Amino acid sequence: MPLVTTKEMFKKAYEGGYAIGAFNVNNMEIIQGITRAAKKLNAPVILQCSSGARKYASHDYLVAMVKAAADETGLPIALHLDHGPDFETCKACVDGGFTSVMIDGSSHPYEENIALTKKVVEYAHAHGVVVEGELGTLAGIEDDVVVESGNESYTKPEQVEDFVTRTGVDSLAIAIGTSHGAYKFKPGQKPQLRFDILEEVEKRLPGFPIVLHGASSVNQDHIKMINEFGGEMPDAIGIPEDMLRKASSMAVCKINVDSDIRIAMTAALRKHFAENPKDFDPRKYLTPARDAIEAVVAHKIETVLGCKDKA
Ligand code: G3H
Ligand code: 13P
Ligand code: ZN
């Protein structure tokens, strides 16, 4: 099946009260782990590549592998640019086979964010590609940008209609208290999301798909496993699954997950090497890592996203 845009996926997700998982991909095993889970559960899925992923694996390899996964599974799969930093990167992805791009103008002043996002939308739409914009900034690390906790800013609901109308974006990422990376809340801090902001955005943009970044939940068993087998990961608190499930039943149609995959892979690799210290065959050590990714994604589809059998 050819790659699809997120248009149809989001329409069905909004109406059905569920969300689509958008998982970051950097290599073949990650793509296979995710799409094997999606195939087993007959779920639509978004595979997204950051600028860092394009630098690491190269654009053409990523596109070819994602297309191979779509052909093999027959599932609706969208290939999305995650956190596009500028027009040129978005254009390269539009020209180079992506079906969706994010232009992340959230760190720019409001009017500059609008101008940049509009320029990307005009180019992308002329080529049949959809665009995600962002309003509000999340704490955490994405590529080389670090936003210290405390310097993040929640989305202002009074700006969303103006932003969406003037830019023409197809979906909007908002900041309601999620953040990038494994360390989303301070030790002892109770995780909280601003559902009041989400509700207000939903009221102002009825039927419009909202995106949540920084939505990893951080599996404590995986952290324990990493530390049991030689790692030194401090305690990490993610977004509770029941909060993500609630967001999925509201206007949130796309939930971004990267850290949970990294943590699952790392735990599986550490365990494998601790138990098989003589192994030096990548096919042997990457097999449990790929299986661990598949298990994480299957769990998300079934219990968090609610998109099982929605392909
Ligand atoms: O939001 C950012 C994602 O976790 C991607 O991370 O830029 O290190 O590939 P990356
Ligand atoms: P996590 O770090 O919570 O997995 O967020 C990933 C993300 O938002 C990618 O854009
Ligand atoms: Zn993100």
Short mmCIF file of C-alpha atoms and ligand atoms in Angstrom, two decimals:
data_model
loop_
_atom_site.label_atom_id
_atom_site.label_comp_id
_atom_site.label_asym_id
_atom_site.label_seq_id
_atom_site.Cartn_x
_atom_site.Cartn_y
_atom_site.Cartn_z
CA MET A 1 0.00 0.00 0.00
CA PRO A 2 1.38 3.47 -0.84
CA LEU A 3 2.11 5.84 2.03
CA VAL A 4 -0.90 7.92 3.06
CA THR A 5 -1.35 11.37 4.57
CA THR A 6 -2.88 11.72 8.03
CA LYS A 7 -6.06 13.38 6.72
CA GLU A 8 -8.31 10.32 6.71
CA MET A 9 -6.68 8.80 9.82
CA PHE A 10 -7.31 11.93 11.86
CA LYS A 11 -10.90 12.32 10.68
CA LYS A 12 -11.73 8.77 11.77
CA ALA A 13 -9.74 9.13 15.00
CA TYR A 14 -11.51 12.36 15.94
CA GLU A 15 -14.93 10.88 15.28
CA GLY A 16 -14.05 7.57 16.93
CA GLY A 17 -12.52 9.03 20.10
CA TYR A 18 -9.11 7.45 19.67
CA ALA A 19 -5.61 8.56 18.61
CA ILE A 20 -2.92 7.38 16.22
CA GLY A 21 0.56 6.65 17.56
CA ALA A 22 3.39 8.62 16.00
CA PHE A 23 6.62 6.80 16.72
CA ASN A 24 10.12 8.11 15.99
CA VAL A 25 12.19 5.90 13.71
CA ASN A 26 15.95 5.88 13.23
CA ASN A 27 16.78 2.44 11.80
CA MET A 28 15.35 -0.74 10.34
CA GLU A 29 14.77 -2.57 13.61
CA ILE A 30 12.76 0.31 15.05
CA ILE A 31 10.60 0.49 11.90
CA GLN A 32 10.05 -3.26 11.98
CA GLY A 33 9.26 -3.41 15.70
CA ILE A 34 6.62 -0.70 15.36
CA THR A 35 5.01 -1.94 12.17
CA ARG A 36 4.92 -5.56 13.34
CA ALA A 37 2.85 -4.47 16.33
CA ALA A 38 0.60 -2.34 14.12
CA LYS A 39 0.12 -5.26 11.72
CA LYS A 40 -0.75 -7.70 14.50
CA LEU A 41 -3.35 -5.30 15.89
CA ASN A 42 -4.51 -3.96 12.52
CA ALA A 43 -3.77 -0.36 13.52
CA PRO A 44 -2.94 2.69 11.41
CA VAL A 45 0.40 4.22 12.34
CA ILE A 46 2.57 7.29 11.80
CA LEU A 47 6.32 6.80 11.46
CA GLN A 48 8.17 10.03 12.07
CA CYS A 49 11.75 11.10 11.46
CA SER A 50 13.46 14.00 13.21
CA SER A 51 16.27 16.04 11.65
CA GLY A 52 18.60 13.94 13.81
CA ALA A 53 17.17 10.74 12.31
CA ARG A 54 17.68 12.10 8.78
CA LYS A 55 21.25 12.96 9.67
CA TYR A 56 21.90 9.55 11.25
CA ALA A 57 20.24 7.17 8.79
CA SER A 58 19.94 9.48 5.77
CA HIS A 59 16.71 10.57 4.13
CA ASP A 60 16.68 8.01 1.32
CA TYR A 61 17.23 5.00 3.57
CA LEU A 62 14.42 6.08 5.89
CA VAL A 63 11.97 6.66 3.04
CA ALA A 64 12.84 3.33 1.39
CA MET A 65 12.48 1.38 4.65
CA VAL A 66 9.18 3.01 5.59
CA LYS A 67 7.82 2.33 2.08
CA ALA A 68 8.93 -1.29 2.43
CA ALA A 69 7.03 -1.52 5.73
CA ALA A 70 3.89 -0.07 4.12
CA ASP A 71 4.15 -2.53 1.22
CA GLU A 72 4.77 -5.47 3.49
CA THR A 73 2.01 -4.74 6.00
CA GLY A 74 -0.62 -3.23 3.70
CA LEU A 75 -1.44 -0.83 6.56
CA PRO A 76 -2.19 2.88 6.25
CA ILE A 77 1.20 4.35 7.20
CA ALA A 78 2.07 8.06 7.10
CA LEU A 79 5.70 9.21 6.92
CA HIS A 80 6.07 12.41 8.90
CA LEU A 81 8.86 14.93 9.51
CA ASP A 82 9.09 15.50 13.27
CA HIS A 83 10.01 19.03 14.44
CA GLY A 84 10.91 20.47 11.04
CA PRO A 85 13.16 23.39 12.02
CA ASP A 86 12.92 25.46 8.80
CA PHE A 87 11.30 25.76 5.38
CA GLU A 88 14.22 24.06 3.59
CA THR A 89 14.02 20.88 5.69
CA CYS A 90 10.24 20.70 5.19
CA LYS A 91 10.66 21.23 1.44
CA ALA A 92 13.28 18.46 1.23
CA CYS A 93 10.84 16.07 2.91
CA VAL A 94 7.88 17.14 0.75
CA ASP A 95 10.02 16.70 -2.36
CA GLY A 96 11.51 13.47 -1.06
CA GLY A 97 8.47 11.28 -0.40
CA PHE A 98 7.15 12.25 3.05
CA THR A 99 3.36 12.53 3.27
CA SER A 100 3.29 14.85 6.29
CA VAL A 101 5.62 17.46 7.77
CA MET A 102 5.76 19.38 11.00
CA ILE A 103 7.06 22.93 10.92
CA ASP A 104 8.01 23.74 14.48
CA GLY A 105 7.88 27.52 14.71
CA SER A 106 6.93 27.38 18.39
CA SER A 107 10.15 29.02 19.59
CA HIS A 108 9.66 32.02 17.26
CA PRO A 109 7.55 35.07 18.11
CA TYR A 110 3.87 34.52 17.21
CA GLU A 111 3.79 36.46 13.91
CA GLU A 112 7.03 34.81 12.72
CA ASN A 113 5.63 31.38 13.58
CA ILE A 114 2.55 32.22 11.47
CA ALA A 115 4.60 33.46 8.48
CA LEU A 116 6.92 30.44 8.51
CA THR A 117 4.11 27.92 9.00
CA LYS A 118 2.02 29.50 6.22
CA LYS A 119 4.95 29.31 3.80
CA VAL A 120 5.40 25.59 4.54
CA VAL A 121 1.64 24.94 4.24
CA GLU A 122 1.48 26.62 0.82
CA TYR A 123 4.34 24.52 -0.51
CA ALA A 124 3.22 21.26 1.11
CA HIS A 125 -0.43 21.54 0.08
CA ALA A 126 0.57 22.26 -3.50
CA HIS A 127 2.31 18.86 -3.40
CA GLY A 128 -0.41 16.87 -1.59
CA VAL A 129 1.38 16.84 1.78
CA VAL A 130 -0.23 17.77 5.11
CA VAL A 131 1.29 20.03 7.77
CA GLU A 132 1.40 20.06 11.57
CA GLY A 133 2.13 23.36 13.32
CA GLU A 134 2.90 24.09 16.97
CA LEU A 135 1.79 26.75 19.44
CA GLY A 136 3.30 26.84 22.92
CA THR A 137 6.63 25.30 23.93
CA LEU A 138 7.33 22.04 25.73
CA ALA A 139 10.13 21.54 28.22
CA GLY A 140 12.81 18.96 27.44
CA ILE A 141 15.27 18.13 24.69
CA GLU A 142 14.60 17.74 21.00
CA ASP A 143 17.59 17.57 18.68
CA ASP A 144 19.93 20.32 19.92
CA VAL A 145 17.26 22.51 21.51
CA VAL A 146 17.00 22.27 25.30
CA VAL A 147 14.10 24.00 27.05
CA GLU A 148 14.68 24.00 30.81
CA SER A 149 11.75 22.96 32.97
CA GLY A 150 10.11 26.23 34.07
CA ASN A 151 10.80 27.95 30.74
CA GLU A 152 8.11 26.05 28.86
CA SER A 153 4.89 27.88 28.06
CA TYR A 154 1.39 26.49 27.77
CA THR A 155 -0.58 27.07 24.58
CA LYS A 156 -2.86 30.11 24.79
CA PRO A 157 -6.30 28.90 23.65
CA GLU A 158 -7.25 32.43 22.51
CA GLN A 159 -4.58 32.17 19.77
CA VAL A 160 -5.53 28.84 18.19
CA GLU A 161 -8.33 29.92 15.82
CA ASP A 162 -6.27 32.80 14.49
CA PHE A 163 -3.21 30.56 14.05
CA VAL A 164 -5.07 27.75 12.28
CA THR A 165 -7.05 30.09 10.01
CA ARG A 166 -4.10 32.21 9.00
CA THR A 167 -1.65 29.35 8.42
CA GLY A 168 -3.97 26.68 6.98
CA VAL A 169 -2.32 23.88 9.02
CA ASP A 170 -3.95 20.45 9.08
CA SER A 171 -3.19 19.68 12.72
CA LEU A 172 -1.85 21.55 15.73
CA ALA A 173 0.57 20.50 18.47
CA ILE A 174 -0.23 22.15 21.79
CA ALA A 175 1.60 22.41 25.11
CA ILE A 176 -0.48 21.23 28.10
CA GLY A 177 2.27 19.96 30.39
CA THR A 178 3.86 17.08 28.49
CA SER A 179 7.58 17.37 27.74
CA HIS A 180 10.28 15.66 25.71
CA GLY A 181 12.62 13.02 27.10
CA ALA A 182 12.41 10.61 30.05
CA TYR A 183 12.45 13.26 32.80
CA LYS A 184 9.08 14.95 32.53
CA PHE A 185 8.41 15.70 36.18
CA LYS A 186 10.68 16.38 39.12
CA PRO A 187 11.17 13.50 41.61
CA GLY A 188 8.15 13.37 43.87
CA GLN A 189 6.16 15.73 41.64
CA LYS A 190 2.64 14.55 40.76
CA PRO A 191 2.16 14.36 36.95
CA GLN A 192 -0.48 16.80 35.79
CA LEU A 193 -1.80 17.86 32.40
CA ARG A 194 -3.83 21.01 31.69
CA PHE A 195 -7.00 19.34 30.39
CA ASP A 196 -8.74 22.70 30.82
CA ILE A 197 -6.55 24.08 27.99
CA LEU A 198 -7.29 21.06 25.79
CA GLU A 199 -11.03 21.49 26.40
CA GLU A 200 -10.88 25.17 25.55
CA VAL A 201 -8.90 24.46 22.35
CA GLU A 202 -11.44 21.78 21.41
CA LYS A 203 -14.30 24.23 21.89
CA ARG A 204 -12.62 26.83 19.70
CA LEU A 205 -11.60 24.35 16.97
CA PRO A 206 -14.40 21.78 16.76
CA GLY A 207 -13.39 18.71 14.73
CA PHE A 208 -9.79 19.86 14.37
CA PRO A 209 -7.00 17.32 15.13
CA ILE A 210 -4.72 18.14 18.05
CA VAL A 211 -1.26 16.62 18.59
CA LEU A 212 0.50 15.76 21.85
CA HIS A 213 4.29 15.67 21.84
CA GLY A 214 6.37 14.39 24.72
CA ALA A 215 3.87 11.65 25.51
CA SER A 216 6.06 8.76 26.65
CA SER A 217 4.89 7.08 29.85
CA VAL A 218 8.28 5.68 30.99
CA ASN A 219 7.88 2.04 31.95
CA GLN A 220 9.38 1.56 35.43
CA ASP A 221 10.19 -2.10 34.74
CA HIS A 222 12.38 -1.02 31.84
CA ILE A 223 14.21 1.53 33.99
CA LYS A 224 14.76 -1.17 36.64
CA MET A 225 16.05 -3.57 33.99
CA ILE A 226 18.49 -0.97 32.64
CA ASN A 227 19.85 -0.38 36.14
CA GLU A 228 19.90 -4.07 37.04
CA PHE A 229 22.13 -4.75 34.05
CA GLY A 230 24.74 -2.05 34.50
CA GLY A 231 22.91 1.15 33.51
CA GLU A 232 22.69 4.24 35.65
CA MET A 233 19.36 5.84 34.80
CA PRO A 234 17.99 8.09 37.53
CA ASP A 235 14.29 7.63 38.38
CA ALA A 236 12.11 9.00 35.61
CA ILE A 237 8.43 9.91 35.60
CA GLY A 238 6.42 9.93 32.39
CA ILE A 239 2.85 10.79 31.44
CA PRO A 240 0.38 8.41 33.12
CA GLU A 241 -1.39 6.18 30.63
CA ASP A 242 -4.88 7.06 31.89
CA MET A 243 -4.22 10.73 31.08
CA LEU A 244 -3.15 9.83 27.55
CA ARG A 245 -6.22 7.65 27.13
CA LYS A 246 -8.39 10.57 28.23
CA ALA A 247 -6.62 12.91 25.77
CA SER A 248 -7.11 10.34 22.98
CA SER A 249 -10.84 10.29 23.63
CA MET A 250 -10.88 14.09 23.28
CA ALA A 251 -9.51 16.16 20.36
CA VAL A 252 -6.03 14.59 20.48
CA CYS A 253 -5.61 12.51 17.31
CA LYS A 254 -1.80 12.04 17.30
CA ILE A 255 0.34 11.00 20.25
CA ASN A 256 4.14 11.21 19.87
CA VAL A 257 6.34 8.57 21.44
CA ASP A 258 10.10 8.24 21.18
CA SER A 259 11.63 7.91 24.66
CA ASP A 260 9.60 4.78 25.52
CA ILE A 261 11.06 3.05 22.48
CA ARG A 262 14.61 4.12 23.35
CA ILE A 263 14.20 2.91 26.93
CA ALA A 264 12.71 -0.45 25.88
CA MET A 265 15.52 -1.03 23.38
CA THR A 266 18.20 -0.10 25.88
CA ALA A 267 16.76 -2.40 28.55
CA ALA A 268 16.60 -5.33 26.13
CA LEU A 269 20.15 -4.75 24.89
CA ARG A 270 21.61 -4.43 28.38
CA LYS A 271 19.88 -7.63 29.50
CA HIS A 272 21.02 -9.48 26.39
CA PHE A 273 24.66 -8.49 26.78
CA ALA A 274 24.65 -9.23 30.51
CA GLU A 275 23.32 -12.71 29.77
CA ASN A 276 25.33 -13.25 26.58
CA PRO A 277 28.63 -11.47 27.16
CA LYS A 278 30.31 -13.28 24.29
CA ASP A 279 27.72 -12.34 21.65
CA PHE A 280 28.90 -10.11 18.84
CA ASP A 281 26.24 -10.88 16.24
CA PRO A 282 24.01 -7.83 15.61
CA ARG A 283 21.19 -10.10 14.44
CA LYS A 284 21.21 -11.83 17.83
CA TYR A 285 21.39 -8.72 20.00
CA LEU A 286 19.03 -6.62 17.91
CA THR A 287 16.33 -9.31 17.93
CA PRO A 288 15.33 -8.81 21.60
CA ALA A 289 15.54 -5.03 21.08
CA ARG A 290 13.14 -5.23 18.14
CA ASP A 291 10.82 -7.56 20.10
CA ALA A 292 10.81 -5.11 23.01
CA ILE A 293 9.78 -2.27 20.68
CA GLU A 294 6.99 -4.41 19.27
CA ALA A 295 5.69 -5.10 22.80
CA VAL A 296 5.77 -1.40 23.76
CA VAL A 297 3.89 -0.35 20.63
CA ALA A 298 1.32 -3.14 20.95
CA HIS A 299 0.64 -2.04 24.53
CA LYS A 300 0.20 1.60 23.42
CA ILE A 301 -2.19 0.65 20.61
CA GLU A 302 -4.36 -1.47 22.88
CA THR A 303 -4.43 0.47 26.12
CA VAL A 304 -3.47 4.08 25.41
CA LEU A 305 -4.36 4.98 21.83
CA GLY A 306 -7.44 2.83 21.31
CA CYS A 307 -6.66 2.40 17.58
CA LYS A 308 -6.70 -1.43 17.45
CA ASP A 309 -8.59 -2.67 14.34
CA LYS A 310 -8.90 0.90 12.98
CA ALA A 311 -6.61 0.34 9.95
O1 G3H B 1 10.93 15.24 19.94
C1 G3H B 1 11.98 14.75 19.62
C2 G3H B 1 12.17 13.30 19.40
O2 G3H B 1 12.29 12.61 20.61
C3 G3H B 1 13.29 13.05 18.45
O3 G3H B 1 14.52 13.07 19.10
O4 G3H B 1 15.76 14.70 17.72
O5 G3H B 1 16.98 13.07 19.19
O6 G3H B 1 15.82 12.29 17.11
P1 G3H B 1 15.86 13.30 18.23
P1 13P B 2 8.89 11.58 24.20
O1 13P B 2 10.27 12.06 24.51
O2 13P B 2 7.97 11.76 25.36
O3 13P B 2 8.86 10.19 23.69
O4 13P B 2 8.31 12.54 23.03
C1 13P B 2 8.61 12.30 21.68
C2 13P B 2 8.15 13.41 20.79
O5 13P B 2 7.38 14.28 21.16
C3 13P B 2 8.65 13.40 19.42
O6 13P B 2 8.26 14.53 18.71
ZN ZN B 3 8.13 16.31 19.85
#
